[in-house]
PDB file of C-alpha atoms in Angstrom:
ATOM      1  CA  UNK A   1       4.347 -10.650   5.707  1.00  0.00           C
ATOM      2  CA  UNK A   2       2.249  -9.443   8.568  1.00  0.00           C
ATOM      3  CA  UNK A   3       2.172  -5.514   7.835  1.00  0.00           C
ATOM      4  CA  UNK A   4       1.337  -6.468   3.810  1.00  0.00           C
ATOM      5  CA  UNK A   5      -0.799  -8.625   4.427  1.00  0.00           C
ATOM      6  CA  UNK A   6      -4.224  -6.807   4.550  1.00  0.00           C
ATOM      7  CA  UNK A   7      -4.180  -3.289   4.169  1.00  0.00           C
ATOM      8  CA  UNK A   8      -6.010  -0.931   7.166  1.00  0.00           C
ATOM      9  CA  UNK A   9      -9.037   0.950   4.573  1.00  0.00           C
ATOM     10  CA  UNK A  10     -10.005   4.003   6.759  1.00  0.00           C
ATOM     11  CA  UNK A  11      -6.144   4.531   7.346  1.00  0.00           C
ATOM     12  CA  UNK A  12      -4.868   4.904   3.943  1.00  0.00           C
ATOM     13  CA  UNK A  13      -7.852   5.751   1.425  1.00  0.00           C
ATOM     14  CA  UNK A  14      -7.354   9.531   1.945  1.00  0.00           C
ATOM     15  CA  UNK A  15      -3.164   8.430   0.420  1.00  0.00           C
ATOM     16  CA  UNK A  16      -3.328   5.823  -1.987  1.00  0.00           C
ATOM     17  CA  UNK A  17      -5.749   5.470  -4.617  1.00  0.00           C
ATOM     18  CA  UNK A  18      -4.765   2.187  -5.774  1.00  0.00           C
ATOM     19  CA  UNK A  19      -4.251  -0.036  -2.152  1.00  0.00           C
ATOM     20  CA  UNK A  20      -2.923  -3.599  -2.736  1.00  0.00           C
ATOM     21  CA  UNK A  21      -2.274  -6.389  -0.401  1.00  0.00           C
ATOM     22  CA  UNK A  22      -1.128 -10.122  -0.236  1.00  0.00           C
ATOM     23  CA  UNK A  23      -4.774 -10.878   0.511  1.00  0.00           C
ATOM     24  CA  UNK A  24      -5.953  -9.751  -2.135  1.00  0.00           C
ATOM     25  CA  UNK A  25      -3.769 -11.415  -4.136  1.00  0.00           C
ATOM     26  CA  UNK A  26      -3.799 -14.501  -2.562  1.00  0.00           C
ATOM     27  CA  UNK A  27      -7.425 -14.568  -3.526  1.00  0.00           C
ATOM     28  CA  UNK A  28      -7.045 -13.035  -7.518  1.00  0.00           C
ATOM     29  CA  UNK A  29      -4.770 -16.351  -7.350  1.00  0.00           C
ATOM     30  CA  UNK A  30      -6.833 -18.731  -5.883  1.00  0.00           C
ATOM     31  CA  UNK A  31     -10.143 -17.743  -8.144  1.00  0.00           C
ATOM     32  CA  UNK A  32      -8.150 -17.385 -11.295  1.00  0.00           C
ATOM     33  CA  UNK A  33      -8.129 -13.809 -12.055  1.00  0.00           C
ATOM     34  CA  UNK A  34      -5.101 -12.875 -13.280  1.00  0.00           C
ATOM     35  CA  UNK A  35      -4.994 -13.711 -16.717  1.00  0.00           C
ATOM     36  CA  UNK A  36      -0.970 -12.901 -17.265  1.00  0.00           C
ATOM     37  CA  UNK A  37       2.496 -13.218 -15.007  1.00  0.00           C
ATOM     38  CA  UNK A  38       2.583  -9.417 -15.650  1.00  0.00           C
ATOM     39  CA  UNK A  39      -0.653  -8.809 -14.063  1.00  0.00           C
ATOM     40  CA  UNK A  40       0.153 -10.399 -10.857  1.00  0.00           C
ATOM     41  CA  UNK A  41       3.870  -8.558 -11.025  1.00  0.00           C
ATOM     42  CA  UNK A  42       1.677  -5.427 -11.258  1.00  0.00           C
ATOM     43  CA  UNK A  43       0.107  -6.144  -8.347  1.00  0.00           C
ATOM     44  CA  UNK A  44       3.189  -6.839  -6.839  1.00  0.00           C
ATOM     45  CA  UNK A  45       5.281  -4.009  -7.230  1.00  0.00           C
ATOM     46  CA  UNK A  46       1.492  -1.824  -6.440  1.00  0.00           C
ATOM     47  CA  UNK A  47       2.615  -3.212  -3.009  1.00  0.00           C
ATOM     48  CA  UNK A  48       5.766  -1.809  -2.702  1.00  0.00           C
ATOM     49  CA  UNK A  49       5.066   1.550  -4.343  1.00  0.00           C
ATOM     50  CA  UNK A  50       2.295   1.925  -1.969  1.00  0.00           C
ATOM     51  CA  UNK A  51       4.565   1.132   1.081  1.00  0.00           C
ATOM     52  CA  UNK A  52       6.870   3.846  -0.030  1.00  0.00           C
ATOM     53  CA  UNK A  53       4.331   6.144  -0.536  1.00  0.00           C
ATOM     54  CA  UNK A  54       2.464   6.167   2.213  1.00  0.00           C
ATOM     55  CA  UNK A  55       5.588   5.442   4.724  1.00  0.00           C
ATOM     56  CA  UNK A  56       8.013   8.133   5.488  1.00  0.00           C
ATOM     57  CA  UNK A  57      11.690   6.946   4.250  1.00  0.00           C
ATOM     58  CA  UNK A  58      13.741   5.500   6.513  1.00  0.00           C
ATOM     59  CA  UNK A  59      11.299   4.367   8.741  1.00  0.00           C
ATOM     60  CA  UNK A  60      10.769   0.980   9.813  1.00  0.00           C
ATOM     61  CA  UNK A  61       7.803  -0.044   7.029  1.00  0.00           C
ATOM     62  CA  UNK A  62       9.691   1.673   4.387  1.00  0.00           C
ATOM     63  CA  UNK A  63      12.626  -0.466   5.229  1.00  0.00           C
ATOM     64  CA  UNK A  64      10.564  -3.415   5.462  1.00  0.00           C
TER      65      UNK A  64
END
């Protein structure tokens, strides 16, 4: 959970224009902001297209 957790700003703005993390999901949960299941899937999956995006295949974040 570690490496999705919160992502590193000044690392990957330049990459990805959309950055999602756990954190910030964590706290859309905790102060009600999602206002569907597909919202928070969204977010989700932004995770993981953003980890294959900015990560080189086959390496060990990709795989992650």
């Amino acid at each position: 959970i570690h490496p999705f957790y919160k992502y590193d700003e000044h690392e990957i703005s330049k990459i990805i224009k959309n950055p999602m993390d756990l954190f910030t999901i964590n706290s859309k949960l905790e102060n009600n902001q999602y206002t569907s299941t597909e919202e928070f899937e969204n977010d989700i999956r932004l995770i993981f297209r953003n980890c294959y995006t900015y990560n080189k295949l086959g390496s060990e974040m990709y795989t992650l």
